[in-house]
mmCIF file of C-alpha atoms in Angstrom:
data_model
loop_
_atom_site.group_PDB
_atom_site.id
_atom_site.type_symbol
_atom_site.label_atom_id
_atom_site.label_comp_id
_atom_site.label_asym_id
_atom_site.label_seq_id
_atom_site.Cartn_x
_atom_site.Cartn_y
_atom_site.Cartn_z
ATOM 1 C CA MET I 1 6.024 67.334 148.064
ATOM 2 C CA SER I 2 4.137 64.381 149.468
ATOM 3 C CA ASP I 3 6.850 62.079 148.127
ATOM 4 C CA ASN I 4 9.365 64.116 150.069
ATOM 5 C CA LEU I 5 7.293 63.825 153.194
ATOM 6 C CA GLU I 6 6.977 60.112 152.702
ATOM 7 C CA HIS I 7 10.671 59.688 152.145
ATOM 8 C CA SER I 8 11.599 61.721 155.206
ATOM 9 C CA PHE I 9 9.129 59.757 157.317
ATOM 10 C CA VAL I 10 10.303 56.348 156.179
ATOM 11 C CA LYS I 11 13.909 57.279 156.751
ATOM 12 C CA GLN I 12 13.352 58.561 160.274
ATOM 13 C CA LEU I 13 11.131 55.668 161.197
ATOM 14 C CA GLN I 14 13.656 53.172 159.910
ATOM 15 C CA GLU I 15 16.293 54.744 162.117
ATOM 16 C CA ASN I 16 14.024 54.852 165.173
ATOM 17 C CA GLN I 17 12.238 51.552 164.699
ATOM 18 C CA ASN I 18 13.603 50.001 167.865
ATOM 19 C CA ILE I 19 11.253 52.191 169.902
ATOM 20 C CA ILE I 20 8.331 50.481 168.218
ATOM 21 C CA HIS I 21 9.887 47.040 168.500
ATOM 22 C CA LYS I 22 10.311 47.503 172.224
ATOM 23 C CA ILE I 23 6.691 48.493 172.699
ATOM 24 C CA CYS I 24 5.563 45.551 170.584
ATOM 25 C CA ARG I 25 7.731 43.280 172.672
ATOM 26 C CA LEU I 26 6.019 44.440 175.836
ATOM 27 C CA TYR I 27 2.445 44.438 174.565
ATOM 28 C CA THR I 28 2.313 41.352 172.399
ATOM 29 C CA ASN I 29 3.470 37.814 172.467
ATOM 30 C CA GLY I 30 4.457 35.912 169.394
ATOM 31 C CA ASP I 31 5.875 37.126 166.108
ATOM 32 C CA ASP I 32 2.555 37.594 164.318
ATOM 33 C CA ALA I 33 1.117 39.880 166.963
ATOM 34 C CA HIS I 34 4.426 41.757 167.101
ATOM 35 C CA LYS I 35 4.303 42.414 163.353
ATOM 36 C CA ASP I 36 0.637 43.303 163.525
ATOM 37 C CA LEU I 37 1.127 45.947 166.200
ATOM 38 C CA PHE I 38 4.286 47.227 164.503
ATOM 39 C CA GLN I 39 2.273 47.827 161.355
ATOM 40 C CA GLU I 40 -0.585 49.576 163.165
ATOM 41 C CA ILE I 41 1.839 51.864 165.001
ATOM 42 C CA THR I 42 3.591 52.662 161.705
ATOM 43 C CA ILE I 43 0.248 53.578 160.119
ATOM 44 C CA GLN I 44 -0.720 55.773 163.071
ATOM 45 C CA LEU I 45 2.668 57.499 163.019
ATOM 46 C CA TRP I 46 2.323 58.147 159.304
ATOM 47 C CA LYS I 47 -1.163 59.557 159.785
ATOM 48 C CA ALA I 48 0.079 61.895 162.505
ATOM 49 C CA PHE I 49 3.307 62.811 160.710
ATOM 50 C CA PRO I 50 1.999 65.888 158.811
ATOM 51 C CA LYS I 51 1.367 67.493 162.200
ATOM 52 C CA PHE I 52 4.816 66.647 163.494
ATOM 53 C CA ARG I 53 6.595 69.986 163.439
ATOM 54 C CA GLY I 54 10.004 68.927 164.530
ATOM 55 C CA ASP I 55 9.934 71.064 167.674
ATOM 56 C CA SER I 56 10.445 67.862 169.596
ATOM 57 C CA LYS I 57 12.675 64.981 168.619
ATOM 58 C CA PHE I 58 11.214 62.395 166.264
ATOM 59 C CA SER I 59 11.841 59.755 168.894
ATOM 60 C CA THR I 60 10.013 61.644 171.667
ATOM 61 C CA TRP I 61 7.053 62.121 169.385
ATOM 62 C CA ALA I 62 7.160 58.496 168.263
ATOM 63 C CA TYR I 63 7.134 57.220 171.845
ATOM 64 C CA ARG I 64 3.845 58.889 172.493
ATOM 65 C CA VAL I 65 2.044 57.866 169.319
ATOM 66 C CA ALA I 66 3.342 54.305 169.633
ATOM 67 C CA LEU I 67 2.291 53.949 173.253
ATOM 68 C CA ASN I 68 -1.111 55.457 172.540
ATOM 69 C CA THR I 69 -1.612 53.012 169.725
ATOM 70 C CA ALA I 70 -0.622 50.026 171.846
ATOM 71 C CA ILE I 71 -2.770 51.012 174.830
ATOM 72 C CA THR I 72 -5.718 52.716 173.201
ATOM 73 C CA LEU I 73 -6.188 52.068 169.505
ATOM 74 C CA TYR I 74 -4.872 48.612 168.890
ATOM 75 C CA ARG I 75 -7.358 45.785 168.666
ATOM 76 C CA LYS I 76 -5.821 42.469 169.445
ATOM 77 C CA THR I 77 -6.846 40.237 166.602
ATOM 78 C CA LYS I 78 -6.165 37.012 168.370
ATOM 79 C CA ARG I 79 -6.911 36.053 171.903
ATOM 80 C CA SER I 80 -3.666 36.347 173.726
ATOM 81 C CA ILE I 81 -2.742 35.552 177.250
ATOM 82 C CA ASN I 82 -0.734 38.064 179.190
ATOM 83 C CA THR I 83 1.524 35.629 180.918
ATOM 84 C CA ILE I 84 4.061 34.712 178.337
ATOM 85 C CA GLU I 85 6.218 31.672 178.082
ATOM 86 C CA PHE I 86 9.644 33.078 178.565
ATOM 87 C CA GLU I 87 11.356 30.450 176.431
ATOM 88 C CA GLY I 88 10.419 32.359 173.294
ATOM 89 C CA ARG I 89 12.324 35.395 174.512
ATOM 90 C CA GLN I 90 15.574 33.774 175.395
ATOM 91 C CA HIS I 91 17.433 35.064 172.388
ATOM 92 C CA PHE I 92 17.437 38.466 174.040
ATOM 93 C CA LEU I 93 19.880 37.189 176.598
ATOM 94 C CA ASN I 94 22.145 35.175 174.392
ATOM 95 C CA ASP I 95 25.200 37.338 173.955
ATOM 96 C CA VAL I 96 25.823 37.680 177.678
ATOM 97 C CA GLU I 97 28.339 35.617 179.524
ATOM 98 C CA TYR I 98 26.080 33.428 181.561
ATOM 99 C CA ASP I 99 25.490 34.223 185.124
ATOM 100 C CA TYR I 100 22.897 31.612 185.945
ATOM 101 C CA GLU I 101 21.498 33.213 189.007
ATOM 102 C CA GLU I 102 21.160 36.539 187.261
ATOM 103 C CA GLU I 103 19.625 34.908 184.244
ATOM 104 C CA GLU I 104 17.073 33.160 186.370
ATOM 105 C CA GLN I 105 16.187 36.425 188.064
ATOM 106 C CA LEU I 106 15.788 38.153 184.727
ATOM 107 C CA LYS I 107 13.515 35.424 183.454
ATOM 108 C CA LEU I 108 11.269 35.807 186.454
ATOM 109 C CA MET I 109 11.350 39.556 186.154
ATOM 110 C CA TYR I 110 10.267 39.526 182.509
ATOM 111 C CA LYS I 111 7.537 37.093 183.393
ATOM 112 C CA ALA I 112 6.358 39.370 186.176
ATOM 113 C CA VAL I 113 6.298 42.419 183.903
ATOM 114 C CA TYR I 114 4.106 40.564 181.423
ATOM 115 C CA GLN I 115 1.548 40.070 184.161
ATOM 116 C CA LEU I 116 1.048 43.803 184.601
ATOM 117 C CA ASN I 117 -1.880 45.558 182.971
ATOM 118 C CA ASP I 118 -1.563 47.868 179.951
ATOM 119 C CA ILE I 119 -1.148 51.065 181.953
ATOM 120 C CA GLU I 120 1.343 49.577 184.365
ATOM 121 C CA LYS I 121 3.321 48.273 181.427
ATOM 122 C CA ALA I 122 3.437 51.777 179.975
ATOM 123 C CA LEU I 123 4.892 53.150 183.199
ATOM 124 C CA ILE I 124 7.441 50.366 183.463
ATOM 125 C CA PHE I 125 8.322 50.794 179.811
ATOM 126 C CA MET I 126 9.120 54.470 180.266
ATOM 127 C CA TYR I 127 11.027 53.704 183.420
ATOM 128 C CA LEU I 128 13.135 51.131 181.574
ATOM 129 C CA GLU I 129 13.703 53.721 178.854
ATOM 130 C CA ASP I 130 15.025 56.172 181.448
ATOM 131 C CA LYS I 131 12.250 58.700 180.939
ATOM 132 C CA ASP I 132 11.795 61.171 183.751
ATOM 133 C CA TYR I 133 8.539 61.545 185.635
ATOM 134 C CA GLN I 134 7.663 64.748 183.858
ATOM 135 C CA GLU I 135 7.651 62.980 180.509
ATOM 136 C CA ILE I 136 5.820 59.981 181.945
ATOM 137 C CA SER I 137 3.119 62.205 183.381
ATOM 138 C CA GLU I 138 2.758 64.214 180.167
ATOM 139 C CA THR I 139 2.574 61.123 178.007
ATOM 140 C CA LEU I 140 -0.068 59.389 180.060
ATOM 141 C CA GLY I 141 -1.950 62.516 181.102
ATOM 142 C CA ILE I 142 -1.657 61.995 184.844
ATOM 143 C CA SER I 143 0.021 64.195 187.426
ATOM 144 C CA GLU I 144 3.707 63.794 188.164
ATOM 145 C CA VAL I 145 3.119 63.026 191.819
ATOM 146 C CA ASN I 146 0.599 60.350 190.996
ATOM 147 C CA ALA I 147 2.912 58.867 188.380
ATOM 148 C CA ARG I 148 5.535 58.474 191.113
ATOM 149 C CA VAL I 149 3.058 56.944 193.534
ATOM 150 C CA LYS I 150 1.851 54.529 190.884
ATOM 151 C CA MET I 151 5.402 53.577 189.960
ATOM 152 C CA ASN I 152 6.122 52.695 193.568
ATOM 153 C CA ARG I 153 2.975 50.599 193.698
ATOM 154 C CA ILE I 154 4.032 48.766 190.559
ATOM 155 C CA LYS I 155 7.393 48.013 192.110
ATOM 156 C CA GLY I 156 5.528 46.600 195.086
ATOM 157 C CA LYS I 157 3.333 44.559 192.804
ATOM 158 C CA LEU I 158 6.340 43.164 190.959
ATOM 159 C CA LYS I 159 7.967 42.218 194.245
ATOM 160 C CA LYS I 160 4.822 40.399 195.220
ATOM 161 C CA ILE I 161 4.681 38.515 191.946
ATOM 162 C CA LEU I 162 8.337 37.529 192.340
ATOM 163 C CA ASN I 163 7.908 36.554 195.936
ATOM 164 C CA PRO I 164 4.260 35.834 196.631
ATOM 165 C CA LEU I 165 4.849 34.579 200.156
ATOM 166 C CA GLY I 166 6.749 37.681 201.173
ATOM 167 C CA VAL I 167 9.726 35.786 202.555
ATOM 168 C CA MET L 1 14.611 47.258 193.755
ATOM 169 C CA LYS L 2 17.581 45.182 192.703
ATOM 170 C CA GLU L 3 15.716 43.041 190.169
ATOM 171 C CA LEU L 4 14.347 46.091 188.429
ATOM 172 C CA ASP L 5 17.815 47.546 187.963
ATOM 173 C CA LEU L 6 18.898 44.247 186.524
ATOM 174 C CA LEU L 7 15.949 44.311 184.151
ATOM 175 C CA LYS L 8 16.704 47.857 183.117
ATOM 176 C CA LYS L 9 20.275 46.993 182.309
ATOM 177 C CA ASP L 10 19.221 44.003 180.271
ATOM 178 C CA TRP L 11 16.438 45.946 178.559
ATOM 179 C CA GLN L 12 18.759 48.679 177.402
ATOM 180 C CA LYS L 13 21.440 46.239 176.348
ATOM 181 C CA ASN L 14 18.969 44.390 174.150
ATOM 182 C CA THR L 15 17.721 47.458 172.325
ATOM 183 C CA ASN L 16 19.461 46.456 169.136
ATOM 184 C CA SER L 17 18.511 42.823 169.105
ATOM 185 C CA PHE L 18 15.401 43.242 166.982
ATOM 186 C CA GLU L 19 15.145 42.073 163.427
ATOM 187 C CA GLN L 20 15.219 45.327 161.488
ATOM 188 C CA VAL L 21 12.413 46.305 159.144
ATOM 189 C CA SER L 22 13.648 47.692 155.832
ATOM 190 C CA GLU L 23 12.622 51.018 154.308
ATOM 191 C CA ILE L 24 10.795 49.205 151.529
ATOM 192 C CA GLU L 25 8.757 47.296 154.073
ATOM 193 C CA ILE L 26 7.891 50.544 155.854
ATOM 194 C CA TYR L 27 6.780 52.048 152.520
ATOM 195 C CA LYS L 28 4.479 49.094 152.058
ATOM 196 C CA MET L 29 3.136 49.357 155.579
ATOM 197 C CA ILE L 30 2.085 52.982 155.406
ATOM 198 C CA HIS L 31 -0.078 52.207 152.402
ATOM 199 C CA LYS L 32 -1.949 49.517 154.233
ATOM 200 C CA LYS L 33 -5.254 50.133 155.945
ATOM 201 C CA SER L 34 -5.430 50.772 159.639
ATOM 202 C CA SER L 35 -7.543 48.464 161.748
ATOM 203 C CA SER L 36 -7.573 50.708 164.781
ATOM 204 C CA ILE L 37 -10.473 50.929 167.160
ATOM 205 C CA VAL L 38 -11.247 54.498 166.070
ATOM 206 C CA LYS L 39 -11.765 53.338 162.531
ATOM 207 C CA TRP L 40 -14.259 50.722 163.623
ATOM 208 C CA ILE L 41 -16.101 53.136 165.869
ATOM 209 C CA LEU L 42 -16.241 55.607 163.006
ATOM 210 C CA ILE L 43 -17.616 53.053 160.533
ATOM 211 C CA ILE L 44 -20.254 51.790 162.939
ATOM 212 C CA SER L 45 -21.184 55.327 164.003
ATOM 213 C CA ILE L 46 -21.661 56.520 160.429
ATOM 214 C CA LEU L 47 -23.835 53.489 159.714
ATOM 215 C CA GLU L 48 -25.909 54.240 162.798
ATOM 216 C CA VAL L 49 -26.395 57.887 161.941
ATOM 217 C CA LEU L 50 -27.288 56.965 158.352
ATOM 218 C CA LEU L 51 -29.745 54.301 159.431
ATOM 219 C CA TRP L 52 -31.587 56.516 161.881
ATOM 220 C CA THR L 53 -31.566 59.523 159.587
ATOM 221 C CA CYS L 54 -32.971 57.397 156.752
ATOM 222 C CA LEU L 55 -35.653 56.003 159.007
ATOM 223 C CA SER L 56 -36.751 59.401 160.232
ATOM 224 C CA VAL L 57 -36.661 60.963 156.754
ATOM 225 C CA CYS L 58 -38.241 58.062 154.877
ATOM 226 C CA PHE L 59 -40.936 57.341 157.367
ATOM 227 C CA ASN L 60 -43.580 59.664 156.027
ATOM 228 C CA SER L 61 -46.876 59.852 157.823
ATOM 229 C CA ASP L 62 -48.651 62.311 155.505
ATOM 230 C CA ASP L 63 -50.772 59.710 153.718
ATOM 231 C CA TYR L 64 -51.964 58.333 156.999
ATOM 232 C CA LEU L 65 -52.813 61.796 158.269
ATOM 233 C CA ILE L 66 -54.714 62.671 155.092
ATOM 234 C CA LYS L 67 -56.755 59.543 155.580
ATOM 235 C CA MET L 68 -57.639 60.832 159.038
ATOM 236 C CA LYS L 69 -59.300 63.813 157.331
ATOM 237 C CA HIS L 70 -57.687 66.243 159.718
ATOM 238 C CA PRO L 71 -55.286 68.293 157.557
ATOM 239 C CA GLU L 72 -54.331 70.544 160.463
ATOM 240 C CA LEU L 73 -52.367 67.619 161.894
ATOM 241 C CA ILE L 74 -50.084 67.662 158.857
ATOM 242 C CA GLN L 75 -48.951 71.136 159.796
ATOM 243 C CA TYR L 76 -48.017 70.072 163.296
ATOM 244 C CA PHE L 77 -46.052 67.193 161.869
ATOM 245 C CA GLU L 78 -44.213 69.473 159.485
ATOM 246 C CA VAL L 79 -42.963 71.590 162.370
ATOM 247 C CA PHE L 80 -41.982 68.420 164.115
ATOM 248 C CA ALA L 81 -40.071 67.212 161.042
ATOM 249 C CA TYR L 82 -38.101 70.486 160.717
ATOM 250 C CA PHE L 83 -37.199 70.307 164.376
ATOM 251 C CA ASN L 84 -35.991 66.775 163.777
ATOM 252 C CA TYR L 85 -33.781 67.799 160.814
ATOM 253 C CA GLY L 86 -32.265 70.510 162.986
ATOM 254 C CA VAL L 87 -31.404 67.988 165.649
ATOM 255 C CA ILE L 88 -29.883 65.603 163.090
ATOM 256 C CA LEU L 89 -27.657 68.370 161.704
ATOM 257 C CA PHE L 90 -26.589 69.371 165.182
ATOM 258 C CA PHE L 91 -25.599 65.796 166.001
ATOM 259 C CA ILE L 92 -23.667 65.401 162.753
ATOM 260 C CA TYR L 93 -21.793 68.613 163.548
ATOM 261 C CA LEU L 94 -20.947 67.360 167.058
ATOM 262 C CA PHE L 95 -19.889 64.006 165.710
ATOM 263 C CA TYR L 96 -17.554 65.581 163.156
ATOM 264 C CA LYS L 97 -16.146 68.022 165.697
ATOM 265 C CA ASN L 98 -15.363 65.238 168.136
ATOM 266 C CA TYR L 99 -13.795 63.148 165.427
ATOM 267 C CA ILE L 100 -11.328 65.782 164.290
ATOM 268 C CA THR L 101 -10.144 66.436 167.850
ATOM 269 C CA ILE L 102 -8.835 62.871 168.066
ATOM 270 C CA SER L 103 -5.091 62.984 167.982
ATOM 271 C CA THR L 104 -2.608 60.237 168.665
ATOM 272 C CA THR L 105 -0.153 62.820 169.947
ATOM 273 C CA ALA L 106 -2.417 63.829 172.817
ATOM 274 C CA SER L 107 -1.803 62.278 176.207
ATOM 275 C CA THR L 108 -3.115 58.751 176.588
ATOM 276 C CA LYS L 109 -5.857 59.843 178.938
ATOM 277 C CA GLN L 110 -6.958 62.680 176.663
ATOM 278 C CA LEU L 111 -7.001 60.405 173.627
ATOM 279 C CA MET L 112 -9.151 57.872 175.445
ATOM 280 C CA SER L 113 -11.562 60.496 176.641
ATOM 281 C CA ASP L 114 -11.850 61.917 173.093
ATOM 282 C CA ILE L 115 -12.657 58.501 171.677
ATOM 283 C CA LEU L 116 -15.251 57.883 174.348
ATOM 284 C CA LYS L 117 -16.758 61.278 173.554
ATOM 285 C CA ILE L 118 -17.377 60.279 169.934
ATOM 286 C CA ARG L 119 -19.054 57.179 171.203
ATOM 287 C CA LYS L 120 -21.209 59.183 173.592
ATOM 288 C CA THR L 121 -22.372 61.573 170.873
ATOM 289 C CA VAL L 122 -23.544 58.726 168.694
ATOM 290 C CA GLN L 123 -25.099 57.039 171.673
ATOM 291 C CA TYR L 124 -27.089 60.171 172.480
ATOM 292 C CA TYR L 125 -28.194 60.311 168.879
ATOM 293 C CA VAL L 126 -29.445 56.745 169.019
ATOM 294 C CA TRP L 127 -31.237 57.395 172.320
ATOM 295 C CA TYR L 128 -32.768 60.544 170.894
ATOM 296 C CA ASN L 129 -34.136 58.548 167.973
ATOM 297 C CA LEU L 130 -35.393 55.793 170.200
ATOM 298 C CA ALA L 131 -37.151 58.356 172.382
ATOM 299 C CA MET L 132 -38.623 59.972 169.281
ATOM 300 C CA LEU L 133 -39.824 56.588 168.137
ATOM 301 C CA VAL L 134 -41.568 55.930 171.428
ATOM 302 C CA VAL L 135 -43.107 59.421 171.435
ATOM 303 C CA SER L 136 -44.279 58.954 167.838
ATOM 304 C CA LEU L 137 -45.794 55.600 168.724
ATOM 305 C CA ILE L 138 -47.688 57.116 171.618
ATOM 306 C CA ILE L 139 -48.873 60.075 169.535
ATOM 307 C CA GLY L 140 -49.761 57.626 166.787
ATOM 308 C CA PHE L 141 -51.909 55.592 169.145
ATOM 309 C CA ILE L 142 -53.612 58.680 170.505
ATOM 310 C CA ILE L 143 -54.388 59.961 167.016
ATOM 311 C CA ALA L 144 -55.632 56.545 166.039
ATOM 312 C CA PHE L 145 -57.968 56.441 168.984
ATOM 313 C CA VAL L 146 -59.194 59.994 168.732
ATOM 314 C CA TYR L 147 -59.441 60.569 164.982
ATOM 315 C CA ASN L 148 -59.407 57.256 163.147
ATOM 316 C CA PRO L 149 -62.968 56.201 162.344
ATOM 317 C CA GLU L 150 -61.877 52.582 161.914
ATOM 318 C CA MET L 151 -60.971 52.446 165.584
ATOM 319 C CA SER L 152 -64.389 53.339 166.928
ATOM 320 C CA VAL L 153 -65.394 49.707 167.561
ATOM 321 C CA LEU L 154 -62.336 49.070 169.732
ATOM 322 C CA LYS L 155 -62.823 52.453 171.361
ATOM 323 C CA ASP L 156 -66.334 51.574 172.433
ATOM 324 C CA LYS L 157 -65.148 48.270 173.806
ATOM 325 C CA ILE L 158 -62.388 49.899 175.848
ATOM 326 C CA ALA L 159 -64.773 52.491 177.218
ATOM 327 C CA THR L 160 -67.152 49.828 178.494
ATOM 328 C CA ASN L 161 -64.716 47.106 179.443
ATOM 329 C CA GLY L 162 -61.790 47.797 181.776
ATOM 330 C CA LYS L 163 -60.197 44.444 180.963
ATOM 331 C CA VAL L 164 -59.844 45.266 177.263
ATOM 332 C CA MET L 165 -58.268 48.591 178.169
ATOM 333 C CA ALA L 166 -55.759 46.933 180.493
ATOM 334 C CA ILE L 167 -54.843 44.360 177.855
ATOM 335 C CA THR L 168 -54.421 47.049 175.176
ATOM 336 C CA ILE L 169 -52.181 49.182 177.363
ATOM 337 C CA GLY L 170 -50.305 46.095 178.499
ATOM 338 C CA ILE L 171 -49.585 44.987 174.938
ATOM 339 C CA LEU L 172 -48.439 48.462 173.919
ATOM 340 C CA THR L 173 -46.124 48.795 176.922
ATOM 341 C CA LEU L 174 -44.702 45.329 176.443
ATOM 342 C CA THR L 175 -44.009 45.928 172.749
ATOM 343 C CA THR L 176 -42.165 49.144 173.580
ATOM 344 C CA LEU L 177 -40.123 47.517 176.346
ATOM 345 C CA VAL L 178 -39.118 44.496 174.274
ATOM 346 C CA PHE L 179 -38.103 46.822 171.485
ATOM 347 C CA LEU L 180 -35.972 48.994 173.763
ATOM 348 C CA GLY L 181 -34.487 45.959 175.500
ATOM 349 C CA ALA L 182 -33.407 44.425 172.204
ATOM 350 C CA PHE L 183 -31.655 47.656 171.252
ATOM 351 C CA TRP L 184 -29.938 47.951 174.582
ATOM 352 C CA LEU L 185 -28.646 44.401 174.330
ATOM 353 C CA PHE L 186 -27.464 44.911 170.765
ATOM 354 C CA TYR L 187 -25.416 47.952 171.743
ATOM 355 C CA ARG L 188 -24.062 46.282 174.810
ATOM 356 C CA VAL L 189 -22.697 43.400 172.768
ATOM 357 C CA LEU L 190 -21.496 45.494 169.840
ATOM 358 C CA TYR L 191 -19.578 48.083 171.813
ATOM 359 C CA GLY L 192 -18.779 45.777 174.682
ATOM 360 C CA ILE L 193 -16.539 43.776 172.383
ATOM 361 C CA LEU L 194 -15.042 46.866 170.799
ATOM 362 C CA LEU L 195 -14.484 49.035 173.836
ATOM 363 C CA ARG L 196 -13.880 46.689 176.736
ATOM 364 C CA ARG L 197 -10.115 47.105 176.777
ATOM 365 C CA LEU L 198 -10.269 50.859 176.209
ATOM 366 C CA TYR L 199 -12.720 51.339 179.057
ATOM 367 C CA ALA L 200 -10.641 49.206 181.389
ATOM 368 C CA ASN L 201 -7.491 51.188 180.615
ATOM 369 C CA TYR L 202 -9.292 54.496 180.905
ATOM 370 C CA LYS L 203 -10.649 53.554 184.315
ATOM 371 C CA GLU L 204 -7.189 52.470 185.414
ATOM 372 C CA LEU L 205 -5.694 55.818 184.368
ATOM 373 C CA LYS L 206 -8.430 57.754 186.117
ATOM 374 C CA LYS L 207 -7.933 55.703 189.244
ATOM 375 C CA ILE L 208 -4.255 56.692 189.367
ATOM 376 C CA ASP L 209 -5.185 60.360 189.405
ATOM 377 C CA LEU L 210 -7.857 60.125 192.076
#
């Protein structure tokens, strides 16, 4: 019975692991921290799995547990700085035909996102994942209206980081 | 925002660029121990509750009271002790109840507030014990002054000399304050390190909903 549960969990997690990778990418810098958070999220998901009834999709459920772990439960073991050197992330862009201006913009954009705080990152993350405001508000536990307002503020903040002089 | 659309496109395109973790690795991971903040809070909290419960159970004043030759005091203290056990049980119940409500599938804000609630319960327990300690000290001093025959010399001195009285009270107050201050500092440092990020994020979430 418990072996079955374990098997079903591992299989589903393996298929949906990119959700966790993406959250790790946003909340950590460096491979070690990435692996560390990935492991903690996996443990938390496994602990919560017996209560997962399957009335929502595995992925929807995983989003929430993973985000909660990253924002709330995870203890950063090493001191890490939020502003990341983008050079380490370049492999994400490799397979594109190079548009230099676009690439430069993307670099700056990623850099700007890393400067946001944990909660702002969560909102941006769900936005990038195409989640609607209802899901964003339910996941974070804030009202839908306020989630919208906050999202607009974050956009403003990003603009300011990209263009501090406002020209 | 043009840049954000660009980012979104790139983000979604790169979804599959991560080095994949194998099923075997996932099997290994789920048998490893969590190092989450809740686990640490739980460990520290249990140690705290144990420490204070031990102190209040082990610290037996009967011998001292018998020496005072006033056996009626023992009865009062017995009532006091039962009351104390009741309070300890109540706190343990609250602590357990708060712990089992913690769920990673709750909303982020709810999860944070549940974790902070556990912390609060234990904190109240510690403050209760500290208060009890101070009350016991005061009662102890009063009993010593009123009933303890060995204290009569000092008592006479205090009665005739205001300076001695002031110094005695001063020393007692200072001892209590230093003691409380040390505790306060200890907790500040201990939980400050553990909970700083959680508090900051919780405040941020609450601010959004104002």
